[in-house]
Amino acid sequence: MPPYRGRFAPTPSGPLHFGSLVAALGSYLDARQAGGAWLLRIEDIDPPRCPAGASDTILRQLEAFGLHWDGPVSYQSDYHDAYQAALGRLIDQGLAYPCSCSRKQWRDHPIYPGWCRDGIREPDRPAAWRLRSDLALRPIEWQDRLFGTQRFDPAALGDVVLKRKDGLWAYQLAVVVDDAAQGITEIVRGHDLLDNTPWQRQLQVALGLAEPRYLHLPLILGADGQKLSKQNLAPALPWEGPEVRRLLHRALEALDQAPAPGLIREPVAVQLAEAIPRWSVARLRPEAQRHQP
Ligand code: GLU
């Protein structure tokens, strides 16, 4: 078994909120308990979605909660060449194709029907690049450490976009290339990303990359029953003051780790030192979603 390497990979579309703290903390505790490395990757491949300063705010927030990462922070915007090389490998194998179709054209279909698979329909229009899921070697099962065996129907998956019409790289390709380049062995992230894993598994197989292990954590919902996000105005995590300790304690509770009640007044370093050896995935209830405690 290669040594444990985990990561937290936020998109800097805004500051971290309580839901992102839970995902970061779960991934941190899992890595630290295993004596492994925990890397930080800023997924900033979509500049229009990433306001200036958001990355720096995220770093400050993680530091405030005592979630110190190993090595330099990596930024996806530095790795365009690696994504292009991966796309090139897929094209060479006949596994990627340019597609001029717009969402509007195939709106009556549940997934993109693959119209450009055997030749782009409108070669003069801007093209996206898609994965040919009908030809990609298709694992139809993968294991989640909390949710168990996951099966998916390749026919229902659709040809995922690898590079967008506007030239921006798609998350699915970038995440797979980076996880492999950084030697990530364990992916611990929110349950909202579980549905993305089949495409990532397909891409790992098509590109001949190692398969990391996966642990998807319950997604935290706000009082309105929606996923916490910038759109529904989830409050940003603070980076100083007494709230920091209280929120870390609540995040440990949200991960079912039953921290001692008195720890809520202790500095984050003390809370984490207690939580690391106690971390147990077996304690986690396998719920896709749950309300903020
Ligand atoms: N960048 C993604 C997000 O913030 C997470 C990617 C991942 O963990 O695979 O939602």
Short mmCIF file of C-alpha atoms and ligand atoms in Angstrom, two decimals:
data_model
loop_
_atom_site.label_atom_id
_atom_site.label_comp_id
_atom_site.label_asym_id
_atom_site.label_seq_id
_atom_site.Cartn_x
_atom_site.Cartn_y
_atom_site.Cartn_z
CA MET A 1 0.00 0.00 0.00
CA PRO A 2 1.43 3.43 -0.88
CA PRO A 3 1.62 5.85 2.06
CA TYR A 4 -1.58 7.76 2.77
CA ARG A 5 -1.93 11.05 0.86
CA GLY A 6 -5.16 12.95 1.28
CA ARG A 7 -6.29 16.36 0.12
CA PHE A 8 -8.84 19.12 0.50
CA ALA A 9 -9.72 20.68 -2.84
CA PRO A 10 -12.03 23.68 -2.46
CA THR A 11 -13.28 25.75 -5.37
CA PRO A 12 -12.58 29.37 -4.37
CA SER A 13 -16.03 30.58 -5.36
CA GLY A 14 -16.31 32.22 -1.95
CA PRO A 15 -15.20 31.80 1.66
CA LEU A 16 -15.61 28.44 3.41
CA HIS A 17 -18.81 27.84 5.38
CA PHE A 18 -19.78 25.24 7.97
CA GLY A 19 -20.40 22.55 5.32
CA SER A 20 -16.93 23.01 3.86
CA LEU A 21 -15.46 22.90 7.38
CA VAL A 22 -17.04 19.49 7.95
CA ALA A 23 -15.58 18.15 4.67
CA ALA A 24 -12.14 19.65 5.37
CA LEU A 25 -12.12 18.35 8.94
CA GLY A 26 -13.14 14.81 7.97
CA SER A 27 -10.45 14.65 5.34
CA TYR A 28 -7.85 16.15 7.73
CA LEU A 29 -8.65 13.76 10.61
CA ASP A 30 -8.62 10.72 8.32
CA ALA A 31 -5.17 11.70 6.99
CA ARG A 32 -3.66 12.65 10.33
CA GLN A 33 -4.87 9.56 12.12
CA ALA A 34 -3.23 7.45 9.41
CA GLY A 35 0.00 9.44 9.85
CA GLY A 36 -0.50 10.58 6.26
CA ALA A 37 0.03 13.77 4.31
CA TRP A 38 -2.82 16.23 3.83
CA LEU A 39 -2.50 18.51 0.82
CA LEU A 40 -4.41 21.63 -0.15
CA ARG A 41 -5.40 22.21 -3.75
CA ILE A 42 -7.29 25.33 -4.82
CA GLU A 43 -9.55 24.38 -7.73
CA ASP A 44 -9.52 27.71 -9.51
CA ILE A 45 -10.02 26.60 -13.13
CA ASP A 46 -13.20 28.62 -13.55
CA PRO A 47 -12.08 32.25 -13.07
CA PRO A 48 -15.54 33.82 -13.61
CA ARG A 49 -16.74 31.84 -10.56
CA CYS A 50 -13.76 32.77 -8.37
CA PRO A 51 -13.79 36.28 -6.88
CA ALA A 52 -10.41 37.90 -6.19
CA GLY A 53 -9.20 37.21 -2.68
CA ALA A 54 -11.36 34.13 -2.08
CA SER A 55 -8.37 31.75 -2.13
CA ASP A 56 -6.52 33.79 0.47
CA THR A 57 -9.60 33.87 2.66
CA ILE A 58 -9.85 30.07 2.47
CA LEU A 59 -6.20 29.67 3.55
CA ARG A 60 -6.77 32.02 6.50
CA GLN A 61 -9.91 30.16 7.54
CA LEU A 62 -8.19 26.76 7.45
CA GLU A 63 -5.26 28.12 9.49
CA ALA A 64 -7.68 29.56 12.06
CA PHE A 65 -9.27 26.14 12.55
CA GLY A 66 -5.84 24.53 12.97
CA LEU A 67 -6.16 22.59 9.70
CA HIS A 68 -2.55 22.97 8.58
CA TRP A 69 -1.68 21.36 5.27
CA ASP A 70 1.57 19.81 4.10
CA GLY A 71 3.78 21.32 1.43
CA PRO A 72 2.94 24.20 -0.88
CA VAL A 73 -0.65 24.96 -1.86
CA SER A 74 -1.30 23.89 -5.43
CA TYR A 75 -3.48 25.94 -7.80
CA GLN A 76 -5.22 24.24 -10.70
CA SER A 77 -4.74 27.34 -12.85
CA ASP A 78 -1.01 26.37 -13.03
CA TYR A 79 -1.69 23.00 -14.66
CA HIS A 80 -3.33 23.71 -18.02
CA ASP A 81 -0.56 21.81 -19.82
CA ALA A 82 -1.22 18.67 -17.79
CA TYR A 83 -4.94 18.80 -18.61
CA GLN A 84 -4.16 19.36 -22.30
CA ALA A 85 -1.79 16.37 -22.28
CA ALA A 86 -4.46 14.17 -20.68
CA LEU A 87 -7.03 15.30 -23.24
CA GLY A 88 -4.50 14.52 -25.97
CA ARG A 89 -4.08 10.98 -24.63
CA LEU A 90 -7.85 10.48 -24.70
CA ILE A 91 -8.09 11.87 -28.25
CA ASP A 92 -5.28 9.54 -29.40
CA GLN A 93 -7.25 6.58 -28.07
CA GLY A 94 -10.44 7.75 -29.78
CA LEU A 95 -12.02 8.35 -26.38
CA ALA A 96 -12.62 12.11 -26.68
CA TYR A 97 -14.44 14.04 -29.39
CA PRO A 98 -15.33 17.65 -30.19
CA CYS A 99 -18.99 18.54 -29.79
CA SER A 100 -20.80 21.63 -31.07
CA CYS A 101 -24.22 20.81 -29.61
CA SER A 102 -25.85 23.21 -27.20
CA ARG A 103 -27.84 22.18 -24.13
CA LYS A 104 -30.89 23.71 -25.78
CA GLN A 105 -30.63 21.30 -28.73
CA TRP A 106 -30.76 18.19 -26.55
CA ARG A 107 -33.02 19.52 -23.79
CA ASP A 108 -35.61 16.78 -24.45
CA HIS A 109 -33.06 14.06 -23.58
CA PRO A 110 -32.04 13.09 -20.04
CA ILE A 111 -28.35 12.98 -21.00
CA TYR A 112 -26.40 14.20 -24.01
CA PRO A 113 -27.30 11.68 -26.77
CA GLY A 114 -23.82 11.59 -28.32
CA TRP A 115 -24.76 13.21 -31.63
CA CYS A 116 -21.20 14.39 -32.35
CA ARG A 117 -19.55 11.06 -31.49
CA ASP A 118 -18.90 10.13 -35.10
CA GLY A 119 -18.19 13.61 -36.41
CA ILE A 120 -18.90 17.08 -35.16
CA ARG A 121 -22.29 18.33 -36.38
CA GLU A 122 -21.46 22.00 -36.83
CA PRO A 123 -17.69 22.27 -37.34
CA ASP A 124 -17.76 26.07 -37.64
CA ARG A 125 -19.22 26.58 -34.19
CA PRO A 126 -17.21 26.55 -30.95
CA ALA A 127 -16.71 23.00 -29.70
CA ALA A 128 -16.52 21.38 -26.29
CA TRP A 129 -14.62 18.11 -25.80
CA ARG A 130 -16.49 15.12 -24.42
CA LEU A 131 -15.50 11.65 -23.21
CA ARG A 132 -16.94 8.76 -25.24
CA SER A 133 -18.50 6.85 -22.38
CA ASP A 134 -19.68 4.12 -24.78
CA LEU A 135 -16.06 3.23 -25.56
CA ALA A 136 -14.23 4.13 -22.35
CA LEU A 137 -13.32 1.03 -20.36
CA ARG A 138 -16.09 1.12 -17.86
CA PRO A 139 -15.83 0.02 -14.30
CA ILE A 140 -19.43 -0.24 -13.18
CA GLU A 141 -18.68 -0.60 -9.49
CA TRP A 142 -16.64 1.22 -6.94
CA GLN A 143 -16.41 1.11 -3.17
CA ASP A 144 -17.17 3.91 -0.78
CA ARG A 145 -15.78 3.51 2.74
CA LEU A 146 -19.05 4.75 4.27
CA PHE A 147 -21.72 3.98 1.68
CA GLY A 148 -20.33 0.62 0.50
CA THR A 149 -20.50 -0.78 -3.02
CA GLN A 150 -21.74 1.76 -5.56
CA ARG A 151 -22.96 0.54 -8.94
CA PHE A 152 -23.69 2.70 -11.91
CA ASP A 153 -25.21 2.21 -15.29
CA PRO A 154 -22.72 3.34 -17.94
CA ALA A 155 -25.55 3.89 -20.42
CA ALA A 156 -27.11 6.45 -18.09
CA LEU A 157 -23.85 8.27 -17.44
CA GLY A 158 -23.56 10.39 -20.57
CA ASP A 159 -20.48 11.73 -22.34
CA VAL A 160 -19.07 14.07 -19.76
CA VAL A 161 -17.54 17.39 -20.85
CA LEU A 162 -13.75 17.49 -20.45
CA LYS A 163 -13.10 20.94 -21.88
CA ARG A 164 -15.80 23.54 -22.25
CA LYS A 165 -16.70 25.53 -25.34
CA ASP A 166 -15.26 28.65 -23.73
CA GLY A 167 -11.90 26.85 -23.44
CA LEU A 168 -12.11 26.30 -19.68
CA TRP A 169 -11.24 22.87 -18.27
CA ALA A 170 -14.01 20.86 -16.71
CA TYR A 171 -13.79 19.77 -13.07
CA GLN A 172 -14.00 16.03 -13.90
CA LEU A 173 -10.82 15.98 -15.98
CA ALA A 174 -8.82 18.39 -13.83
CA VAL A 175 -9.61 16.62 -10.57
CA VAL A 176 -8.55 13.22 -11.91
CA VAL A 177 -5.31 14.53 -13.43
CA ASP A 178 -4.39 16.41 -10.24
CA ASP A 179 -5.26 13.62 -7.83
CA ALA A 180 -2.98 11.32 -9.81
CA ALA A 181 -0.18 13.90 -10.21
CA GLN A 182 -0.22 14.55 -6.46
CA GLY A 183 -0.25 10.83 -5.66
CA ILE A 184 -3.53 11.10 -3.75
CA THR A 185 -4.48 7.73 -2.27
CA GLU A 186 -7.58 8.77 -0.29
CA ILE A 187 -10.38 11.07 -1.36
CA VAL A 188 -12.57 12.29 1.49
CA ARG A 189 -15.22 14.82 0.46
CA GLY A 190 -18.90 15.71 0.69
CA HIS A 191 -21.68 13.39 -0.43
CA ASP A 192 -22.72 15.94 -3.08
CA LEU A 193 -19.71 14.71 -5.11
CA LEU A 194 -20.58 11.01 -4.90
CA ASP A 195 -22.46 11.15 -8.20
CA ASN A 196 -19.35 12.48 -9.93
CA THR A 197 -17.24 9.50 -8.96
CA PRO A 198 -18.34 7.20 -11.86
CA TRP A 199 -16.96 9.70 -14.41
CA GLN A 200 -13.78 10.04 -12.40
CA ARG A 201 -13.39 6.27 -12.23
CA GLN A 202 -13.91 6.06 -16.01
CA LEU A 203 -11.28 8.70 -16.60
CA GLN A 204 -8.81 7.03 -14.24
CA VAL A 205 -9.17 3.76 -16.15
CA ALA A 206 -8.98 5.46 -19.57
CA LEU A 207 -5.84 7.36 -18.55
CA GLY A 208 -4.25 4.37 -16.82
CA LEU A 209 -4.16 6.09 -13.41
CA ALA A 210 -4.21 4.53 -9.96
CA GLU A 211 -7.59 4.26 -8.23
CA PRO A 212 -7.76 6.15 -4.94
CA ARG A 213 -10.05 5.03 -2.11
CA TYR A 214 -13.20 7.09 -1.55
CA LEU A 215 -15.04 8.26 1.54
CA HIS A 216 -18.03 10.54 1.03
CA LEU A 217 -19.19 12.40 4.12
CA PRO A 218 -22.77 13.37 4.97
CA LEU A 219 -23.65 16.68 3.41
CA ILE A 220 -24.68 19.41 5.84
CA LEU A 221 -27.97 21.16 5.15
CA GLY A 222 -29.06 24.55 6.42
CA ALA A 223 -32.32 25.30 8.25
CA ASP A 224 -34.08 25.62 4.87
CA GLY A 225 -33.14 22.03 3.96
CA GLN A 226 -30.74 23.20 1.23
CA LYS A 227 -27.06 22.41 0.92
CA LEU A 228 -25.06 25.19 2.57
CA SER A 229 -23.66 27.40 -0.15
CA LYS A 230 -22.84 30.93 -1.06
CA GLN A 231 -26.09 31.06 -3.05
CA ASN A 232 -28.24 30.46 0.01
CA LEU A 233 -26.11 32.82 2.06
CA ALA A 234 -24.45 30.29 4.37
CA PRO A 235 -22.38 32.41 6.75
CA ALA A 236 -18.63 32.46 6.10
CA LEU A 237 -16.45 30.78 8.74
CA PRO A 238 -14.74 33.30 11.01
CA TRP A 239 -10.95 33.40 11.26
CA GLU A 240 -10.68 34.68 14.82
CA GLY A 241 -12.63 34.95 18.03
CA PRO A 242 -14.46 32.46 20.30
CA GLU A 243 -16.78 31.27 17.51
CA VAL A 244 -13.88 29.35 15.96
CA ARG A 245 -13.65 26.90 18.89
CA ARG A 246 -17.40 26.49 19.07
CA LEU A 247 -17.73 25.78 15.34
CA LEU A 248 -14.89 23.25 15.36
CA HIS A 249 -16.66 21.42 18.20
CA ARG A 250 -19.91 21.47 16.22
CA ALA A 251 -18.13 20.14 13.14
CA LEU A 252 -16.77 17.22 15.20
CA GLU A 253 -20.34 16.56 16.36
CA ALA A 254 -21.58 16.73 12.79
CA LEU A 255 -19.07 13.95 12.00
CA ASP A 256 -20.48 11.84 14.90
CA GLN A 257 -17.14 11.91 16.72
CA ALA A 258 -18.78 12.73 20.09
CA PRO A 259 -16.20 15.24 21.36
CA ALA A 260 -16.28 15.74 25.15
CA PRO A 261 -18.62 18.69 25.87
CA GLY A 262 -15.95 20.56 27.85
CA LEU A 263 -13.66 20.69 24.83
CA ILE A 264 -15.84 23.39 23.30
CA ARG A 265 -13.94 26.00 25.32
CA GLU A 266 -10.51 24.64 24.39
CA PRO A 267 -8.25 26.04 21.65
CA VAL A 268 -8.53 24.35 18.27
CA ALA A 269 -5.10 22.68 18.66
CA VAL A 270 -6.31 20.93 21.83
CA GLN A 271 -9.59 19.85 20.21
CA LEU A 272 -7.77 18.44 17.18
CA ALA A 273 -5.15 16.66 19.30
CA GLU A 274 -8.05 14.87 21.05
CA ALA A 275 -9.95 14.19 17.83
CA ILE A 276 -7.14 12.72 15.71
CA PRO A 277 -6.55 9.48 17.64
CA ARG A 278 -10.30 9.09 18.29
CA TRP A 279 -11.31 9.52 14.62
CA SER A 280 -13.48 6.62 13.55
CA VAL A 281 -15.35 6.18 10.28
CA ALA A 282 -17.32 3.40 12.00
CA ARG A 283 -18.97 6.06 14.18
CA LEU A 284 -20.27 7.97 11.18
CA ARG A 285 -23.91 7.36 10.36
CA PRO A 286 -24.17 6.71 6.61
CA GLU A 287 -26.62 9.49 5.82
CA ALA A 288 -26.36 11.35 2.55
CA GLN A 289 -27.52 14.54 4.20
CA ARG A 290 -28.17 15.90 7.63
CA HIS A 291 -29.09 19.17 9.23
CA GLN A 292 -26.54 21.49 10.71
CA PRO A 293 -26.26 20.61 14.44
N1 GLU B 1 -13.62 21.58 -5.90
C1 GLU B 1 -14.72 20.77 -5.49
C2 GLU B 1 -15.66 21.55 -4.59
O1 GLU B 1 -15.25 22.49 -3.95
C3 GLU B 1 -14.30 19.55 -4.71
C4 GLU B 1 -13.53 18.60 -5.51
C5 GLU B 1 -13.26 17.27 -4.83
O2 GLU B 1 -13.11 17.20 -3.61
O3 GLU B 1 -13.17 16.30 -5.56
O4 GLU B 1 -16.83 21.23 -4.50
#
